[in-house]
PDB file of C-alpha atoms in Angstrom:
ATOM      1  CA  SER V  13     -17.954  -6.688  -5.608  1.00 79.00           C
ATOM      2  CA  GLN V  14     -16.043  -3.750  -4.231  1.00 80.00           C
ATOM      3  CA  THR V  15     -14.300  -1.250  -6.461  1.00 88.00           C
ATOM      4  CA  ILE V  16     -12.286   1.866  -5.864  1.00 93.00           C
ATOM      5  CA  HIS V  17     -12.106   4.773  -8.248  1.00 93.00           C
ATOM      6  CA  GLN V  18      -9.424   7.408  -8.146  1.00 94.00           C
ATOM      7  CA  TRP V  19      -9.038  10.377 -10.466  1.00 91.00           C
ATOM      8  CA  PRO V  20      -7.486  11.983 -12.295  1.00 93.00           C
ATOM      9  CA  ALA V  21      -4.830   9.515 -13.393  1.00 92.00           C
ATOM     10  CA  THR V  22      -2.298  12.230 -14.158  1.00 94.00           C
ATOM     11  CA  LEU V  23      -2.122  15.869 -13.264  1.00 96.00           C
ATOM     12  CA  VAL V  24       0.330  18.664 -13.962  1.00 97.00           C
ATOM     13  CA  GLN V  25      -0.134  21.726 -11.803  1.00 97.00           C
ATOM     14  CA  PRO V  26       1.876  24.929 -11.328  1.00 97.00           C
ATOM     15  CA  VAL V  27       3.414  25.824  -8.000  1.00 97.00           C
ATOM     16  CA  GLY V  28       0.963  27.727  -5.845  1.00 97.00           C
ATOM     17  CA  SER V  29      -2.142  26.309  -7.493  1.00 97.00           C
ATOM     18  CA  PRO V  30      -4.820  24.368  -5.556  1.00 97.00           C
ATOM     19  CA  LEU V  31      -5.261  20.607  -5.642  1.00 96.00           C
ATOM     20  CA  SER V  32      -8.203  18.279  -5.337  1.00 96.00           C
ATOM     21  CA  LEU V  33      -7.894  14.521  -5.799  1.00 96.00           C
ATOM     22  CA  GLU V  34     -10.948  12.395  -5.350  1.00 96.00           C
ATOM     23  CA  CYS V  35     -11.442   8.791  -4.401  1.00 96.00           C
ATOM     24  CA  THR V  36     -14.665   6.838  -4.127  1.00 97.00           C
ATOM     25  CA  VAL V  37     -15.351   3.280  -3.054  1.00 95.00           C
ATOM     26  CA  GLU V  38     -18.284   1.176  -4.176  1.00 94.00           C
ATOM     27  CA  GLY V  39     -19.740  -2.037  -2.831  1.00 90.00           C
ATOM     28  CA  THR V  40     -18.918  -1.640   0.843  1.00 87.00           C
ATOM     29  CA  SER V  41     -20.038   0.430   3.800  1.00 87.00           C
ATOM     30  CA  ASN V  42     -18.095   2.299   6.461  1.00 88.00           C
ATOM     31  CA  PRO V  43     -14.664   1.456   5.082  1.00 89.00           C
ATOM     32  CA  ASN V  44     -11.413   2.748   6.488  1.00 88.00           C
ATOM     33  CA  LEU V  45      -9.937   5.065   3.880  1.00 92.00           C
ATOM     34  CA  TYR V  46      -6.340   6.043   3.288  1.00 92.00           C
ATOM     35  CA  TRP V  47      -4.216   8.432   1.249  1.00 93.00           C
ATOM     36  CA  TYR V  48      -0.643   7.398   0.558  1.00 92.00           C
ATOM     37  CA  ARG V  49       2.106   9.186  -1.306  1.00 93.00           C
ATOM     38  CA  GLN V  50       4.886   7.466  -3.168  1.00 89.00           C
ATOM     39  CA  ALA V  51       7.804   9.692  -4.072  1.00 79.00           C
ATOM     40  CA  ALA V  52      10.237   8.662  -6.780  1.00 69.00           C
ATOM     41  CA  GLY V  53      12.549   5.915  -5.527  1.00 65.00           C
ATOM     42  CA  ARG V  54      10.916   5.774  -2.133  1.00 71.00           C
ATOM     43  CA  GLY V  55       8.319   3.656  -0.408  1.00 80.00           C
ATOM     44  CA  LEU V  56       4.770   4.477   0.498  1.00 86.00           C
ATOM     45  CA  GLN V  57       4.096   7.170   3.052  1.00 86.00           C
ATOM     46  CA  LEU V  58       0.747   7.222   4.804  1.00 87.00           C
ATOM     47  CA  LEU V  59      -0.613  10.759   4.675  1.00 91.00           C
ATOM     48  CA  PHE V  60      -4.134  10.491   6.074  1.00 92.00           C
ATOM     49  CA  TYR V  61      -6.585   7.883   7.203  1.00 88.00           C
ATOM     50  CA  SER V  62     -10.236   8.018   8.099  1.00 91.00           C
ATOM     51  CA  VAL V  63     -12.458   5.668  10.072  1.00 87.00           C
ATOM     52  CA  GLY V  64     -15.689   7.550   9.387  1.00 90.00           C
ATOM     53  CA  ILE V  65     -17.361  10.614   7.923  1.00 94.00           C
ATOM     54  CA  GLY V  66     -15.602  13.755   9.062  1.00 92.00           C
ATOM     55  CA  GLN V  67     -12.954  11.771  10.962  1.00 92.00           C
ATOM     56  CA  ILE V  68      -9.489  12.432   9.592  1.00 92.00           C
ATOM     57  CA  SER V  69      -6.145  11.542  11.107  1.00 89.00           C
ATOM     58  CA  SER V  70      -2.983  13.065   9.736  1.00 87.00           C
ATOM     59  CA  GLU V  71       0.206  11.094   9.874  1.00 80.00           C
ATOM     60  CA  VAL V  72       2.660  13.778   8.815  1.00 78.00           C
ATOM     61  CA  PRO V  73       2.566  17.585   8.949  1.00 67.00           C
ATOM     62  CA  GLN V  74       2.451  18.943   5.438  1.00 80.00           C
ATOM     63  CA  ASN V  75       0.910  21.171   2.883  1.00 89.00           C
ATOM     64  CA  LEU V  76      -2.003  18.815   2.289  1.00 94.00           C
ATOM     65  CA  SER V  77      -5.361  18.150   3.882  1.00 95.00           C
ATOM     66  CA  ALA V  78      -8.017  15.488   3.558  1.00 96.00           C
ATOM     67  CA  SER V  79     -11.757  15.386   3.946  1.00 96.00           C
ATOM     68  CA  ARG V  80     -14.426  12.712   4.012  1.00 97.00           C
ATOM     69  CA  PRO V  81     -17.740  14.354   3.198  1.00 96.00           C
ATOM     70  CA  GLN V  82     -19.514  11.061   2.544  1.00 96.00           C
ATOM     71  CA  ASP V  83     -19.016   7.513   3.770  1.00 95.00           C
ATOM     72  CA  ARG V  84     -17.286   6.305   0.635  1.00 95.00           C
ATOM     73  CA  GLN V  85     -15.678   9.507  -0.596  1.00 97.00           C
ATOM     74  CA  PHE V  86     -12.206  10.666   0.351  1.00 97.00           C
ATOM     75  CA  ILE V  87     -10.666  13.878  -0.959  1.00 97.00           C
ATOM     76  CA  LEU V  88      -7.081  15.065  -0.840  1.00 97.00           C
ATOM     77  CA  SER V  89      -6.577  18.811  -1.135  1.00 96.00           C
ATOM     78  CA  SER V  90      -4.063  21.585  -1.043  1.00 96.00           C
ATOM     79  CA  LYS V  91      -4.539  25.338  -1.152  1.00 95.00           C
ATOM     80  CA  LYS V  92      -1.104  26.007  -2.626  1.00 96.00           C
ATOM     81  CA  LEU V  93       1.018  23.276  -4.148  1.00 96.00           C
ATOM     82  CA  LEU V  94       4.747  23.065  -3.586  1.00 95.00           C
ATOM     83  CA  LEU V  95       7.326  21.430  -5.839  1.00 94.00           C
ATOM     84  CA  SER V  96       7.863  18.842  -3.120  1.00 91.00           C
ATOM     85  CA  ASP V  97       4.228  17.741  -3.436  1.00 93.00           C
ATOM     86  CA  SER V  98       5.045  15.949  -6.680  1.00 92.00           C
ATOM     87  CA  GLY V  99       4.597  12.222  -6.478  1.00 92.00           C
ATOM     88  CA  PHE V 100       2.289   9.293  -6.991  1.00 93.00           C
ATOM     89  CA  TYR V 101      -0.782   9.455  -4.767  1.00 95.00           C
ATOM     90  CA  LEU V 102      -2.678   6.331  -3.894  1.00 94.00           C
ATOM     91  CA  CYS V 103      -6.061   5.990  -2.290  1.00 95.00           C
ATOM     92  CA  ALA V 104      -6.895   2.780  -0.479  1.00 93.00           C
ATOM     93  CA  TRP V 105      -9.644   1.240   1.598  1.00 91.00           C
ATOM     94  CA  SER V 106      -9.924  -1.603   4.069  1.00 87.00           C
ATOM     95  CA  VAL V 107     -12.592  -3.326   6.109  1.00 81.00           C
ATOM     96  CA  PRO V 108     -12.743  -2.141   9.714  1.00 73.00           C
ATOM     97  CA  LEU V 109     -11.297  -4.574  12.245  1.00 64.00           C
ATOM     98  CA  GLN V 110     -14.515  -4.779  14.239  1.00 64.00           C
ATOM     99  CA  THR V 111     -16.153  -6.872  11.548  1.00 59.00           C
ATOM    100  CA  GLY V 112     -13.543  -9.564  11.999  1.00 52.00           C
ATOM    101  CA  MET V 113     -13.005  -9.761   8.283  1.00 50.00           C
ATOM    102  CA  ASN V 114      -9.846  -9.467   6.266  1.00 52.00           C
ATOM    103  CA  THR V 115      -7.685  -6.493   6.927  1.00 69.00           C
ATOM    104  CA  GLU V 116      -5.771  -5.998   3.712  1.00 82.00           C
ATOM    105  CA  ALA V 117      -5.998  -2.689   1.910  1.00 87.00           C
ATOM    106  CA  PHE V 118      -7.279  -2.360  -1.626  1.00 90.00           C
ATOM    107  CA  PHE V 119      -5.687   0.307  -3.744  1.00 93.00           C
ATOM    108  CA  GLY V 120      -6.818   2.605  -6.501  1.00 94.00           C
ATOM    109  CA  GLN V 121      -4.813   3.044  -9.671  1.00 93.00           C
ATOM    110  CA  GLY V 122      -3.098   6.167  -8.401  1.00 93.00           C
ATOM    111  CA  THR V 123      -2.655   9.769  -9.512  1.00 94.00           C
ATOM    112  CA  ARG V 124       0.658  10.947 -10.877  1.00 93.00           C
ATOM    113  CA  LEU V 125       1.004  14.572  -9.745  1.00 95.00           C
ATOM    114  CA  THR V 126       3.714  16.751 -11.193  1.00 95.00           C
ATOM    115  CA  VAL V 127       4.108  20.230  -9.779  1.00 96.00           C
ATOM    116  CA  VAL V 128       5.955  22.557 -12.135  1.00 97.00           C
TER     117      VAL V 128
ATOM    118  CA  ALA X   9       5.002   0.409  16.764  1.00 72.00           C
ATOM    119  CA  GLN X  10       5.146  -1.654  13.645  1.00 79.00           C
ATOM    120  CA  SER X  11       7.700  -1.448  10.861  1.00 87.00           C
ATOM    121  CA  VAL X  12       9.175  -3.517   8.071  1.00 91.00           C
ATOM    122  CA  THR X  13      12.604  -3.603   6.512  1.00 93.00           C
ATOM    123  CA  GLN X  14      13.135  -4.818   2.994  1.00 94.00           C
ATOM    124  CA  LEU X  15      16.719  -5.782   2.339  1.00 91.00           C
ATOM    125  CA  GLY X  16      17.823  -4.817  -1.126  1.00 90.00           C
ATOM    126  CA  SER X  17      16.135  -2.024  -3.031  1.00 91.00           C
ATOM    127  CA  HIS X  18      16.999  -3.753  -6.321  1.00 95.00           C
ATOM    128  CA  VAL X  19      17.148  -7.457  -7.080  1.00 97.00           C
ATOM    129  CA  SER X  20      18.038  -8.967 -10.453  1.00 97.00           C
ATOM    130  CA  VAL X  21      17.447 -12.574 -11.383  1.00 97.00           C
ATOM    131  CA  SER X  22      17.650 -14.531 -14.589  1.00 97.00           C
ATOM    132  CA  GLU X  23      14.485 -15.851 -16.163  1.00 97.00           C
ATOM    133  CA  GLY X  24      13.778 -19.262 -14.656  1.00 97.00           C
ATOM    134  CA  ALA X  25      15.867 -18.631 -11.540  1.00 98.00           C
ATOM    135  CA  LEU X  26      14.651 -18.515  -7.951  1.00 98.00           C
ATOM    136  CA  VAL X  27      13.190 -15.243  -6.733  1.00 98.00           C
ATOM    137  CA  LEU X  28      13.862 -14.311  -3.102  1.00 98.00           C
ATOM    138  CA  LEU X  29      12.771 -10.948  -1.747  1.00 98.00           C
ATOM    139  CA  ARG X  30      13.521 -10.337   1.909  1.00 97.00           C
ATOM    140  CA  CYS X  31      11.314  -8.735   4.524  1.00 97.00           C
ATOM    141  CA  ASN X  32      11.837  -8.445   8.255  1.00 96.00           C
ATOM    142  CA  TYR X  33       9.230  -6.950  10.525  1.00 94.00           C
ATOM    143  CA  SER X  34       9.011  -5.376  13.924  1.00 90.00           C
ATOM    144  CA  SER X  35       5.807  -5.614  15.878  1.00 82.00           C
ATOM    145  CA  SER X  36       4.866  -5.529  19.543  1.00 76.00           C
ATOM    146  CA  VAL X  37       1.762  -7.612  18.881  1.00 76.00           C
ATOM    147  CA  PRO X  38       1.049 -10.573  16.594  1.00 78.00           C
ATOM    148  CA  PRO X  39       1.148  -9.026  13.153  1.00 85.00           C
ATOM    149  CA  TYR X  40      -0.698  -9.356   9.928  1.00 88.00           C
ATOM    150  CA  LEU X  41       1.829  -9.389   7.076  1.00 91.00           C
ATOM    151  CA  PHE X  42       1.356  -8.680   3.392  1.00 93.00           C
ATOM    152  CA  TRP X  43       3.172  -8.618   0.112  1.00 96.00           C
ATOM    153  CA  TYR X  44       2.000  -6.285  -2.612  1.00 96.00           C
ATOM    154  CA  VAL X  45       3.171  -5.902  -6.211  1.00 96.00           C
ATOM    155  CA  GLN X  46       3.157  -2.673  -8.185  1.00 94.00           C
ATOM    156  CA  TYR X  47       3.537  -2.451 -11.936  1.00 92.00           C
ATOM    157  CA  PRO X  48       4.626   0.892 -13.449  1.00 86.00           C
ATOM    158  CA  ASN X  49       2.120   3.707 -12.953  1.00 83.00           C
ATOM    159  CA  GLN X  50      -0.406   1.428 -11.323  1.00 88.00           C
ATOM    160  CA  GLY X  51      -1.754   0.874  -7.869  1.00 90.00           C
ATOM    161  CA  LEU X  52      -0.729  -1.927  -5.551  1.00 92.00           C
ATOM    162  CA  GLN X  53      -2.089  -5.413  -5.944  1.00 94.00           C
ATOM    163  CA  LEU X  54      -2.142  -7.878  -3.083  1.00 93.00           C
ATOM    164  CA  LEU X  55       0.031 -10.936  -3.722  1.00 96.00           C
ATOM    165  CA  LEU X  56      -0.544 -12.737  -0.450  1.00 94.00           C
ATOM    166  CA  LYS X  57      -1.181 -12.211   3.238  1.00 91.00           C
ATOM    167  CA  TYR X  58      -0.464 -13.850   6.581  1.00 91.00           C
ATOM    168  CA  THR X  59      -3.170 -13.545   9.221  1.00 84.00           C
ATOM    169  CA  SER X  60      -2.093 -16.069  11.875  1.00 78.00           C
ATOM    170  CA  ALA X  61      -3.233 -19.189  10.081  1.00 76.00           C
ATOM    171  CA  ALA X  62      -0.742 -21.375   8.157  1.00 85.00           C
ATOM    172  CA  THR X  63       2.806 -20.024   8.306  1.00 90.00           C
ATOM    173  CA  LEU X  64       3.450 -20.877   4.641  1.00 94.00           C
ATOM    174  CA  VAL X  65       1.227 -18.675   2.570  1.00 95.00           C
ATOM    175  CA  LYS X  66       0.600 -19.171  -1.120  1.00 95.00           C
ATOM    176  CA  GLY X  67      -0.377 -16.239  -3.268  1.00 95.00           C
ATOM    177  CA  ILE X  68      -1.085 -15.362  -6.843  1.00 94.00           C
ATOM    178  CA  ASN X  69       1.294 -15.752  -9.785  1.00 93.00           C
ATOM    179  CA  GLY X  70       3.179 -18.621  -8.125  1.00 96.00           C
ATOM    180  CA  PHE X  71       4.530 -16.586  -5.213  1.00 97.00           C
ATOM    181  CA  GLU X  72       4.645 -17.773  -1.642  1.00 97.00           C
ATOM    182  CA  ALA X  73       5.983 -16.484   1.674  1.00 97.00           C
ATOM    183  CA  GLU X  74       6.788 -18.088   4.990  1.00 95.00           C
ATOM    184  CA  PHE X  75       6.163 -16.447   8.343  1.00 94.00           C
ATOM    185  CA  LYS X  76       9.045 -17.172  10.709  1.00 94.00           C
ATOM    186  CA  LYS X  77       8.381 -15.732  14.127  1.00 91.00           C
ATOM    187  CA  SER X  78      11.816 -16.672  15.492  1.00 91.00           C
ATOM    188  CA  GLU X  79      13.463 -14.709  12.698  1.00 93.00           C
ATOM    189  CA  THR X  80      10.772 -12.000  12.466  1.00 94.00           C
ATOM    190  CA  SER X  81      10.822 -12.567   8.738  1.00 95.00           C
ATOM    191  CA  PHE X  82       8.327 -12.917   5.926  1.00 96.00           C
ATOM    192  CA  HIS X  83      10.417 -13.489   2.804  1.00 97.00           C
ATOM    193  CA  LEU X  84       8.760 -13.766  -0.601  1.00 98.00           C
ATOM    194  CA  THR X  85       9.815 -16.526  -2.974  1.00 98.00           C
ATOM    195  CA  LYS X  86       9.012 -17.923  -6.381  1.00 98.00           C
ATOM    196  CA  PRO X  87      10.769 -21.022  -7.735  1.00 97.00           C
ATOM    197  CA  SER X  88      11.111 -19.797 -11.313  1.00 97.00           C
ATOM    198  CA  ALA X  89      11.101 -16.157 -12.380  1.00 97.00           C
ATOM    199  CA  HIS X  90       9.128 -15.038 -15.386  1.00 97.00           C
ATOM    200  CA  MET X  91       9.622 -11.866 -17.373  1.00 96.00           C
ATOM    201  CA  SER X  92       6.190 -10.694 -16.263  1.00 95.00           C
ATOM    202  CA  ASP X  93       7.365 -10.724 -12.632  1.00 96.00           C
ATOM    203  CA  ALA X  94       9.416  -7.583 -13.208  1.00 96.00           C
ATOM    204  CA  ALA X  95       7.832  -5.013 -10.904  1.00 96.00           C
ATOM    205  CA  GLU X  96       8.228  -3.391  -7.518  1.00 95.00           C
ATOM    206  CA  TYR X  97       7.327  -5.424  -4.454  1.00 96.00           C
ATOM    207  CA  PHE X  98       6.287  -4.070  -1.085  1.00 95.00           C
ATOM    208  CA  CYS X  99       6.136  -5.838   2.231  1.00 95.00           C
ATOM    209  CA  ALA X 100       3.717  -4.439   4.801  1.00 91.00           C
ATOM    210  CA  VAL X 101       2.726  -5.067   8.412  1.00 89.00           C
ATOM    211  CA  SER X 102      -0.529  -4.248  10.107  1.00 83.00           C
ATOM    212  CA  ASP X 103      -1.261  -3.699  13.746  1.00 74.00           C
ATOM    213  CA  ARG X 104      -4.519  -5.579  14.148  1.00 67.00           C
ATOM    214  CA  TRP X 105      -5.288  -4.120  17.537  1.00 55.00           C
ATOM    215  CA  VAL X 106      -5.832  -0.488  16.675  1.00 51.00           C
ATOM    216  CA  GLY X 107      -9.117   0.958  15.532  1.00 51.00           C
ATOM    217  CA  ALA X 108      -7.820   1.834  12.103  1.00 56.00           C
ATOM    218  CA  ASN X 109      -5.623  -0.883  10.737  1.00 57.00           C
ATOM    219  CA  ASN X 110      -2.829   1.165   9.302  1.00 71.00           C
ATOM    220  CA  LEU X 111      -0.502  -0.638   7.014  1.00 79.00           C
ATOM    221  CA  PHE X 112       3.189   0.109   7.459  1.00 84.00           C
ATOM    222  CA  PHE X 113       5.087  -0.431   4.250  1.00 88.00           C
ATOM    223  CA  GLY X 114       8.685  -1.182   3.520  1.00 90.00           C
ATOM    224  CA  THR X 115      10.566   0.931   1.014  1.00 90.00           C
ATOM    225  CA  GLY X 116      10.085  -1.621  -1.722  1.00 93.00           C
ATOM    226  CA  THR X 117      12.268  -3.919  -3.817  1.00 95.00           C
ATOM    227  CA  ARG X 118      12.454  -3.509  -7.556  1.00 95.00           C
ATOM    228  CA  LEU X 119      12.739  -6.879  -9.256  1.00 97.00           C
ATOM    229  CA  THR X 120      14.422  -7.075 -12.646  1.00 97.00           C
ATOM    230  CA  VAL X 121      14.202 -10.304 -14.641  1.00 97.00           C
ATOM    231  CA  ILE X 122      17.006 -10.853 -17.127  1.00 97.00           C
ATOM    232  CA  PRO X 123      16.139 -12.872 -20.231  1.00 94.00           C
TER     233      PRO X 123
END
């Protein structure tokens, strides 16, 4: 069965420090991968998605970047965190449409990031 | 472009009462529609999905939703609320025709169950 791992679960970082959140998926190949952010009292905002290794699409201009060095690994990074980067970050994966299979996204447990 | 609107950011119901969470969508193509539930400090769990089969979709934990094309709605219901249903619920729509099936989420509805 497929599983998704996301870490760390919580993180407190000072303003101006770097960030690296990692997400890995097991049990599937060539998934679509996503990073979402959920700010307090707000819905989910899609930050990045990837349809393959090295292929990253950014949905909103921001202080963050994403990379996909391996098929089932998705990394969210920042060189210098801002206070506004605080939030709950969720990694997700889905099966590509071309397979004709289900299209729902499966989510990790999230990372609570607090920038102080 | 796809989008969803969830009416009511907070809904309170008594234990045993009907749960109704509203979702209206906008899509230029036949959509896939989803309801997710999120418990505090956890990821999202899929409750149910509509993918152009039966318009009445049954999900986990006794929830169901009905796709109504004429009303562009996909409201979530449960006949009798349980304390364990207290959580945040998200409606989402997917554009099945793009290469990467982005999910567009509503802003969520927080359900409170009153004992």
